[in-house]
Amino acid sequence: MTPTAGLSLEQAPPFSVPLRFFLAAPWYLVLAALLLLWRGPDLFASRWLPATLALTHLLTLGFMAQVMLGALLQMLPVVVGVVVPQPRVIAVLIHVPLNMGTLMLAFAFLTSSPDGFQIAFFLLGLAFAVALTAFHLALWRAPVASGTVIAMRCALAALLVTVGLGLLLDGFFGWGWRVSVVIVTDIHAVWGLVGWAVLLVAGVAYQVVPMFHITPPYSPRFVRLFALTMLVLLAGWSLGLWLGWAAGISFFTLGLAAGIAAFAVNTLYLLTQRRRKIGDATLNYWRVSMVSLLAAAIIGISMRLMDSLTQAPQVDGLLGLLMIVGFSIGVINGMLYKIVPFLAWFHLQAELLGRAKVPNMKQLLPDVRIQRQGWVYVMALLLLLVATVYPTVFAYPAALALGINGVWLGVNLAGVGQTYRRLLVSVPASARSSQAKSA
Amino acid sequence: MAILEFLTAEHRGCDENFAIAEEAAQAGDLARCQHEFQRFQRVTELHFKKEEQELFPVFEQVSGNTLGPTRVMRLEHQQVRETLAEMNSALDHGDLAEFLGQAETLLILMQQHNIKEEQMLYPMCDRVLGATAGSVIEAMRAVSDRPPA
């Protein structure tokens, strides 16, 4: 076997493969907003309420996992040099059960229906089994183990833990399996948000922050050590929680929070060093995302140093919202505005072969539309954060802002999809590239 | 020095020039933008030439693979050239908005190409070329952007 075997720099999968994930995701923000409107301020009382759990999973599965899995199908060939085989089939096998399973899980939480949990178990189990198998096979075949590949491997390992524990908890509700619900839920949530989300974003950031904003690179030592260190800390923390070892829990929590803070500060610093001075839609999303991540880390550290904070139920809500709506949804939203117009342009360019003028990215999605949605997003985030402290006053405005934000994002992205389809139809199929058709 | 180091530094140099030209367009300074964009195009084209004339043929010969990664890299160079031509025509028409829209597109096109090269192709070149990498770098250094006399 030559050293180059397995290396493929072939172009990305068909546009429809990732696009279905990107177009569906924003509507889960709308569903979450509707749920918040329906249940009102009570949702902020505790993270253990069924409706709060339904809301959380609409955001984490419906929005976050949806875009992240879709984006991985697109990005692995670029970043890792390995093509995911049968992308169309894999996309359907992930997308359909993921969406049905997420809706079913939210329904099951809201109605306390064991049948619902049982169905969600199989649907989500299938979606993640397919995704994890496809991505693990690709990542472990990667010809070069760069910092990004290492971080993505760690992120996928964390996703495996998150999904495994999630299914276990689902089994508790669906079949009455004996599970230490409180401990397993904490471990499930932290591996999902800190393991999967932070490490995946870090792996992507190593590439896209220096490249798209023209900044200096992350230090090689940071890139080499960050993901593995975080994984070890996560394992230590989980063990401490499992064994009820208080000193260990404190130590590892501080370590994880410090690691997260280091990544956020590092990224914010690099962005100040950027050579590309002109404004850019995703730049502000990266900033909001990293500031949220830093705030979450500071709260995490404060909780360990001041016991009184741990007792306050609002702190859980703040942490969850900062990690999910601030950090994760923020950076994903920003990236979608790069990925979707670029891919539309890219595939049109390949299909039309100069037979029609392909609009550039800013024509496909004008900056002004991105900026307006961005302000609504920031408004929604701030209102949600304030609502954790004053739910009776701010729950409804927060829900409205979140809903408008979701609709706006959905409409902006769908508009790009429509322009893409309209232009394709305008050129007869016989005139299009045969290469693109076979792709 | 490794091929990865040598050519990655060239990418960063191109990025620098790109940012300056884009900034001039954003500031509405057509003359400065034209000047800076010419410079960016020159360094980019020279970089492509080094890869296409020196690095890729050697890699293809040593790895025995002419249809693989280097073919895709050449195709992507072509896409970049086409976008550069669009940007030139925008500047000829004094259309800075069109230029900026194309610039946004070019940046991603260029960077996803650079990611592939820096993450995979260059490390792989260093691996398969071993001790001969030094002479390939020397050959690339000798490539000039002047047309042959």
XYZ file of C-alpha atoms in Angstrom:
588
model
C 0.000 0.000 0.000
C 1.482 3.336 -0.988
C 1.427 6.118 1.578
C -1.086 8.013 -0.550
C -3.638 5.213 -0.654
C -6.914 6.305 0.873
C -6.204 9.952 0.246
C -8.919 11.550 -1.774
C -9.239 15.260 -2.316
C -12.309 14.754 -4.465
C -15.003 17.333 -4.270
C -17.736 17.462 -1.758
C -20.943 15.363 -1.800
C -24.042 16.582 -3.697
C -25.541 19.811 -2.289
C -28.721 18.061 -1.207
C -26.730 15.911 1.244
C -25.843 18.657 3.756
C -28.547 21.135 2.688
C -31.451 19.110 4.093
C -29.890 19.344 7.569
C -29.188 23.079 7.273
C -32.697 23.941 6.067
C -34.457 21.880 8.747
C -32.449 23.095 11.751
C -33.777 26.689 12.134
C -37.351 25.438 12.508
C -36.410 23.698 15.751
C -35.649 27.144 17.168
C -39.211 28.051 16.213
C -40.587 24.883 17.833
C -38.596 25.642 20.986
C -40.003 29.174 20.994
C -43.563 27.873 20.604
C -43.027 25.512 23.510
C -41.744 28.404 25.593
C -44.776 30.504 24.640
C -47.076 27.641 25.552
C -45.545 26.741 28.914
C -44.365 30.261 29.789
C -42.231 31.240 32.803
C -42.657 27.820 34.487
C -40.071 26.404 32.082
C -37.368 28.337 33.916
C -38.182 26.824 37.327
C -35.861 23.823 36.956
C -33.914 21.987 34.313
C -35.512 18.733 35.471
C -39.032 19.618 34.314
C -40.224 17.459 31.410
C -41.078 20.534 29.310
C -37.615 21.999 29.964
C -36.040 18.715 28.894
C -38.188 18.736 25.750
C -37.030 22.299 25.006
C -33.392 21.396 25.627
C -33.531 18.476 23.193
C -35.301 20.475 20.491
C -32.267 22.775 20.627
C -29.489 20.217 21.090
C -30.769 17.478 18.773
C -32.971 19.448 16.404
C -30.611 22.361 15.860
C -27.098 21.556 17.097
C -26.708 17.866 16.253
C -28.630 18.362 13.009
C -26.264 21.004 11.627
C -23.135 19.428 13.056
C -23.841 16.022 11.498
C -24.802 17.594 8.172
C -21.703 19.756 8.199
C -19.469 16.764 8.977
C -20.800 14.950 5.899
C -19.685 18.006 3.956
C -16.440 18.797 5.745
C -14.785 15.435 6.308
C -13.629 15.143 2.708
C -12.086 18.623 2.898
C -10.507 18.453 6.333
C -9.627 14.796 6.580
C -9.259 13.721 2.984
C -11.589 10.780 3.348
C -14.853 10.475 1.454
C -17.864 9.172 3.360
C -19.173 6.381 1.111
C -22.735 6.515 -0.287
C -23.377 10.056 0.965
C -26.990 10.187 -0.267
C -27.998 6.977 1.477
C -26.124 7.893 4.655
C -27.752 11.347 4.654
C -31.255 9.867 4.484
C -30.448 7.268 7.140
C -29.297 10.011 9.504
C -31.679 12.831 8.603
C -35.042 11.058 8.642
C -34.679 9.174 11.943
C -32.930 12.130 13.605
C -35.838 14.456 12.853
C -38.562 11.938 13.660
C -36.714 10.866 16.791
C -36.204 14.414 18.052
C -39.882 15.261 17.620
C -40.872 11.971 19.233
C -38.550 12.558 22.194
C -39.965 16.056 22.773
C -43.500 14.624 22.531
C -42.582 11.840 24.983
C -41.215 14.319 27.524
C -44.312 16.511 27.238
C -46.786 13.641 27.567
C -44.695 11.328 29.805
C -45.411 8.604 27.276
C -43.323 5.420 27.633
C -44.306 4.429 24.080
C -42.954 7.734 22.833
C -39.637 7.150 24.611
C -39.469 3.633 23.170
C -39.995 4.852 19.606
C -37.540 7.736 20.102
C -34.986 5.214 21.380
C -34.975 3.294 18.102
C -35.145 6.339 15.843
C -32.349 8.280 17.550
C -30.378 5.087 18.088
C -30.495 4.426 14.328
C -29.590 7.994 13.330
C -26.584 8.164 15.631
C -25.470 4.587 14.950
C -25.260 5.398 11.230
C -23.600 8.783 11.826
C -21.084 7.522 14.364
C -20.151 4.491 12.272
C -19.686 6.531 9.091
C -17.699 9.299 10.775
C -15.546 7.027 12.920
C -14.639 4.884 9.904
C -13.675 8.012 7.987
C -11.717 9.649 10.801
C -9.723 6.609 11.766
C -8.730 6.121 8.117
C -7.501 9.718 7.906
C -4.096 9.621 6.214
C -2.673 12.504 8.279
C -3.494 12.984 11.977
C -3.565 16.778 12.208
C -4.703 18.719 15.257
C -8.144 18.992 13.698
C -8.359 15.264 13.121
C -7.360 14.606 16.741
C -9.965 17.067 18.061
C -12.653 15.556 15.835
C -11.789 12.046 16.970
C -12.082 13.194 20.594
C -15.369 14.980 19.799
C -16.804 11.852 18.206
C -15.693 9.758 21.175
C -17.542 12.221 23.398
C -20.600 12.017 21.157
C -20.529 8.254 21.542
C -20.600 8.645 25.347
C -23.340 11.297 25.124
C -25.555 9.189 22.882
C -24.921 5.997 24.859
C -25.938 7.643 28.121
C -28.848 9.398 26.422
C -30.207 6.066 25.227
C -29.740 4.651 28.726
C -31.805 7.516 30.158
C -34.382 7.029 27.431
C -34.578 3.386 28.500
C -35.313 4.553 32.051
C -38.359 6.495 30.824
C -39.385 3.993 28.152
C -38.914 0.637 29.843
C -38.170 1.537 33.440
C -34.501 0.494 33.252
C -32.678 0.966 36.532
C -30.451 4.002 36.025
C -29.012 6.546 38.514
C -30.895 9.255 36.674
C -29.405 12.350 38.307
C -25.763 11.348 37.936
C -26.174 9.887 34.451
C -28.052 13.003 33.278
C -25.245 15.270 34.491
C -22.615 13.140 32.789
C -24.725 12.961 29.597
C -25.149 16.748 29.474
C -21.511 17.596 30.184
C -20.124 15.110 27.651
C -22.549 16.487 25.079
C -21.850 20.168 25.626
C -18.221 20.158 26.755
C -17.020 16.997 25.025
C -18.851 16.866 21.720
C -19.741 20.521 21.121
C -16.623 22.291 22.429
C -14.156 19.815 20.950
C -15.870 19.750 17.555
C -15.994 23.550 17.430
C -12.330 23.650 18.493
C -11.356 21.235 15.732
C -13.180 23.368 13.187
C -11.856 26.617 14.692
C -8.224 25.517 14.275
C -8.891 25.663 10.533
C -11.512 28.285 9.915
C -10.493 31.043 12.345
C -6.991 31.508 10.906
C -8.102 30.841 7.337
C -11.314 32.846 7.014
C -10.361 35.763 9.215
C -6.680 35.669 8.282
C -5.313 35.489 11.823
C -2.138 33.888 13.194
C -2.582 30.134 13.809
C -3.436 28.602 17.201
C -0.225 27.608 18.949
C 0.791 24.075 17.899
C 1.129 23.031 21.529
C -2.429 24.145 22.297
C -3.754 22.332 19.232
C -1.902 19.157 20.160
C -2.890 19.053 23.827
C -6.312 20.698 24.182
C -8.706 17.977 23.004
C -6.916 15.066 24.673
C -6.531 16.978 27.950
C -10.226 17.838 27.953
C -11.130 14.206 27.329
C -8.985 13.085 30.281
C -10.532 15.775 32.517
C -14.024 14.723 31.435
C -13.246 11.115 32.294
C -11.843 12.128 35.690
C -14.837 14.337 36.438
C -17.290 11.578 35.511
C -15.474 9.087 37.691
C -15.507 11.558 40.594
C -19.233 12.088 40.178
C -19.879 8.368 39.967
C -17.871 7.632 43.115
C -19.144 10.708 44.986
C -15.562 11.955 45.442
C -16.108 15.649 46.228
C -12.485 16.843 46.008
C -12.085 15.102 42.658
C -15.257 16.658 41.265
C -14.059 20.140 42.269
C -10.602 19.575 40.824
C -11.822 18.283 37.479
C -14.589 20.886 37.180
C -12.027 23.633 37.644
C -9.787 21.958 35.088
C -12.585 21.698 32.512
C -13.680 25.303 33.090
C -10.075 26.496 32.787
C -9.665 24.536 29.546
C -12.837 26.017 28.088
C -11.778 29.503 29.143
C -8.360 28.995 27.546
C -9.945 28.032 24.232
C -12.373 30.978 24.313
C -9.701 33.547 25.271
C -7.298 32.122 22.704
C -9.894 32.435 19.935
C -10.991 35.949 20.956
C -7.337 37.007 21.055
C -6.616 35.582 17.583
C -9.648 37.434 16.225
C -8.197 40.718 17.490
C -5.034 39.878 15.518
C -6.880 39.309 12.255
C -5.416 40.745 9.062
C -8.774 40.748 7.322
C -10.067 43.995 8.709
C -13.290 44.254 6.757
C -16.490 43.371 8.543
C -17.721 39.856 8.149
C -20.999 38.323 9.250
C -19.509 35.308 10.966
C -16.963 37.356 12.888
C -19.579 38.716 15.283
C -21.117 35.284 15.716
C -17.716 33.897 16.702
C -17.341 36.725 19.206
C -20.767 36.205 20.816
C -20.128 32.471 20.888
C -16.714 32.736 22.531
C -17.852 35.370 25.051
C -20.737 33.059 26.026
C -18.320 30.164 26.394
C -16.033 32.269 28.552
C -18.978 33.407 30.703
C -20.035 29.780 31.167
C -16.488 28.878 32.253
C -16.393 31.752 34.743
C -19.737 30.691 36.232
C -18.459 27.120 36.422
C -15.368 28.255 38.323
C -17.383 30.550 40.622
C -19.733 27.693 41.478
C -16.821 25.655 42.785
C -15.466 28.557 44.822
C -18.811 29.799 46.221
C -21.102 27.060 47.473
C -24.112 29.377 47.676
C -24.184 29.579 43.879
C -24.572 25.825 43.513
C -27.830 26.014 45.449
C -29.403 28.589 43.138
C -31.551 26.907 40.458
C -31.022 29.879 38.110
C -27.348 28.989 37.734
C -28.145 25.748 35.905
C -30.372 27.652 33.515
C -27.738 30.304 32.880
C -25.048 27.702 32.222
C -27.293 25.719 29.886
C -28.390 28.776 27.918
C -24.838 30.136 27.634
C -23.540 26.796 26.369
C -26.462 25.961 24.069
C -27.957 29.233 22.796
C -24.854 31.416 23.258
C -21.860 29.239 22.449
C -23.210 26.463 20.210
C -26.116 28.034 18.348
C -24.144 31.262 17.910
C -21.155 29.734 16.192
C -23.324 27.357 14.162
C -25.512 30.216 12.962
C -22.429 32.148 11.861
C -20.936 29.166 10.063
C -24.204 28.436 8.247
C -23.967 31.882 6.657
C -20.598 30.942 5.176
C -21.335 27.345 4.286
C -24.762 27.567 2.623
C -24.121 30.464 0.192
C -20.666 29.099 -0.643
C -21.978 25.619 -1.418
C -24.826 27.052 -3.506
C -22.289 29.074 -5.504
C -19.913 26.133 -5.729
C -22.454 23.641 -7.042
C -24.020 26.167 -9.432
C -20.566 26.908 -10.807
C -19.983 23.201 -11.418
C -23.425 22.525 -12.904
C -23.894 25.557 -15.117
C -20.363 25.649 -16.554
C -20.559 29.250 -17.658
C -23.955 28.895 -19.389
C -25.480 31.334 -16.953
C -23.892 33.871 -14.657
C -23.652 32.468 -11.157
C -24.468 35.030 -8.452
C -21.694 35.589 -5.924
C -22.135 34.826 -2.228
C -23.261 38.315 -1.301
C -25.857 38.278 -4.071
C -27.112 34.896 -2.907
C -27.464 36.230 0.643
C -27.025 39.988 1.131
C -25.108 41.115 4.233
C -27.959 43.286 5.427
C -30.262 40.269 5.882
C -27.563 38.471 7.833
C -26.979 41.482 10.075
C -30.657 41.974 10.893
C -31.107 38.358 11.903
C -27.901 38.685 13.914
C -29.387 41.462 16.030
C -32.510 39.408 16.718
C -30.294 36.507 17.722
C -28.362 38.629 20.227
C -31.654 40.002 21.550
C -33.048 36.473 21.969
C -29.920 35.341 23.808
C -29.949 38.294 26.205
C -33.682 37.975 26.898
C -33.336 34.250 27.582
C -30.463 34.903 30.001
C -32.423 37.584 31.853
C -35.477 35.320 31.875
C -33.603 32.756 33.992
C -33.547 35.376 36.770
C -36.883 37.153 36.083
C -38.947 34.535 34.252
C -42.358 36.140 34.820
C -41.335 39.356 33.065
C -39.010 38.064 30.356
C -40.133 34.536 29.414
C -42.614 35.675 26.747
C -40.427 38.371 25.136
C -37.578 35.833 25.088
C -39.807 33.255 23.399
C -40.905 35.772 20.789
C -37.341 36.826 20.026
C -36.200 33.202 19.773
C -39.074 32.426 17.409
C -38.466 35.449 15.169
C -34.781 34.575 15.128
C -35.552 31.021 14.011
C -37.974 32.081 11.281
C -35.523 34.673 9.995
C -32.613 32.252 9.868
C -34.839 29.658 8.209
C -36.076 32.134 5.598
C -32.572 33.436 4.870
C -31.215 29.940 4.274
C -34.274 28.741 2.358
C -33.906 31.795 0.101
C -30.436 30.627 -0.918
C -31.819 27.152 -1.588
C -34.586 28.602 -3.757
C -32.212 30.730 -5.817
C -30.089 27.633 -6.335
C -33.045 25.612 -7.596
C -34.393 28.435 -9.775
C -31.049 28.865 -11.521
C -30.657 25.141 -12.062
C -34.094 24.898 -13.651
C -33.387 27.936 -15.855
C -30.681 26.006 -17.670
C -31.857 22.860 -19.499
C -30.469 19.651 -18.067
C -28.863 18.708 -21.388
C -26.695 21.817 -21.171
C -25.439 21.084 -17.694
C -22.195 19.455 -16.710
C -22.300 15.675 -17.033
C -19.765 15.475 -14.240
C -22.085 17.328 -11.909
C -25.015 15.113 -12.817
C -23.130 11.958 -11.997
C -21.860 13.413 -8.720
C 12.969 23.148 5.575
C 9.986 20.991 4.716
C 7.626 21.455 1.772
C 4.803 21.961 4.271
C 6.611 24.899 5.835
C 7.757 26.448 2.560
C 4.399 26.397 0.783
C 2.293 27.168 3.865
C 4.303 30.382 4.246
C 3.414 31.210 0.635
C -0.284 30.692 1.380
C -0.060 33.136 4.273
C 1.686 35.640 2.027
C -1.147 35.364 -0.513
C -3.700 35.806 2.303
C -1.979 38.980 3.382
C -2.166 40.439 -0.114
C -5.764 39.358 -0.460
C -6.756 41.144 2.758
C -5.094 44.390 1.633
C -6.846 44.370 -1.761
C -10.196 43.562 -0.166
C -9.761 46.340 2.375
C -9.093 48.850 -0.423
C -12.315 47.738 -2.138
C -14.258 48.101 1.098
C -12.837 51.626 1.472
C -14.073 52.412 -2.047
C -10.557 53.090 -3.335
C -10.687 51.621 -6.830
C -7.155 52.613 -7.884
C -5.531 51.181 -4.775
C -7.666 48.061 -5.020
C -6.579 47.508 -8.630
C -2.955 47.938 -7.647
C -3.149 45.601 -4.660
C -5.238 43.048 -6.515
C -2.633 42.868 -9.275
C -0.010 42.160 -6.664
C -2.208 39.456 -5.072
C -2.824 37.849 -8.444
C 0.879 37.837 -9.237
C 1.896 36.050 -6.021
C -0.989 33.600 -6.348
C -0.177 32.725 -9.945
C 3.503 32.296 -9.086
C 2.579 29.960 -6.231
C 0.357 27.884 -8.541
C 3.159 27.709 -11.087
C 5.602 26.364 -8.489
C 3.172 23.620 -7.560
C 2.036 22.733 -11.049
C 5.473 22.787 -12.699
C 7.683 21.410 -9.940
C 5.911 19.817 -6.990
C 2.970 18.008 -8.590
C 4.936 16.245 -11.360
C 7.494 14.956 -8.840
C 4.741 13.821 -6.478
C 2.902 12.088 -9.324
C 6.066 10.334 -10.419
C 7.090 9.132 -6.968
C 3.607 8.104 -5.851
C 2.673 6.720 -9.289
C -0.649 8.527 -8.989
C -1.619 11.084 -11.635
C -5.394 10.857 -11.232
C -5.555 11.403 -7.509
C -5.019 14.398 -5.266
C -2.914 16.476 -7.669
C -5.602 16.295 -10.357
C -8.136 17.774 -7.920
C -5.639 20.437 -6.854
C -5.089 21.450 -10.489
C -8.862 21.641 -11.016
C -9.184 23.881 -7.984
C -6.387 26.133 -9.220
C -8.466 26.493 -12.375
C -11.547 27.465 -10.342
C -9.506 30.081 -8.492
C -8.231 31.447 -11.810
C -11.792 31.713 -13.133
C -12.901 33.621 -10.050
C -9.872 35.914 -10.335
C -10.923 36.644 -13.915
C -14.438 37.553 -12.700
C -12.902 39.877 -10.134
C -10.741 41.517 -12.772
C -13.757 42.132 -14.945
C -15.581 43.634 -11.934
C -12.664 46.015 -11.393
C -12.601 46.895 -15.090
C -16.222 47.970 -14.721
C -15.420 49.803 -11.481
C -17.966 47.572 -9.724
C -16.538 47.258 -6.211
C -19.700 45.643 -4.791
C -19.398 42.802 -7.307
C -15.681 42.590 -6.527
C -16.388 42.235 -2.792
C -19.017 39.563 -3.386
C -16.577 37.605 -5.530
C -13.852 38.185 -2.935
C -15.985 36.552 -0.242
C -16.475 33.574 -2.541
C -12.804 33.445 -3.529
C -11.653 33.481 0.094
C -13.595 30.326 0.932
C -12.685 28.622 -2.343
C -9.023 29.430 -1.749
C -9.010 28.460 1.921
C -10.753 25.123 1.561
C -8.131 24.397 -1.106
C -5.345 25.513 1.250
C -6.749 23.352 4.054
C -6.564 20.284 1.808
C -2.997 21.066 0.808
C -1.708 21.983 4.256
C -3.546 19.239 6.102
C -2.912 16.437 3.666
C -1.061 16.984 0.426
C 2.047 18.788 1.734
C 2.654 16.445 4.690
C 2.212 13.576 2.267
C 4.708 15.137 -0.169
C 7.245 15.468 2.627
C 6.665 11.836 3.503
C 6.982 10.354 0.014
C 9.784 12.644 -1.177
C 11.949 12.226 1.933
C 15.469 13.517 1.331
C 14.663 14.795 -2.182
C 12.225 17.370 -0.765
C 15.101 19.855 -0.459
C 15.874 19.788 -4.169
C 12.171 20.225 -5.037
C 12.074 23.318 -2.821
C 15.165 24.661 -4.600
C 13.466 24.052 -7.950
C 10.345 25.875 -6.734
C 12.451 28.803 -5.528
C 13.893 29.086 -9.040
C 10.441 29.386 -10.648
C 9.938 32.918 -11.849
C 6.843 34.791 -12.887
C 8.603 36.286 -15.899
C 7.709 34.691 -19.230
C 10.587 32.625 -20.682
C 12.877 34.805 -22.812
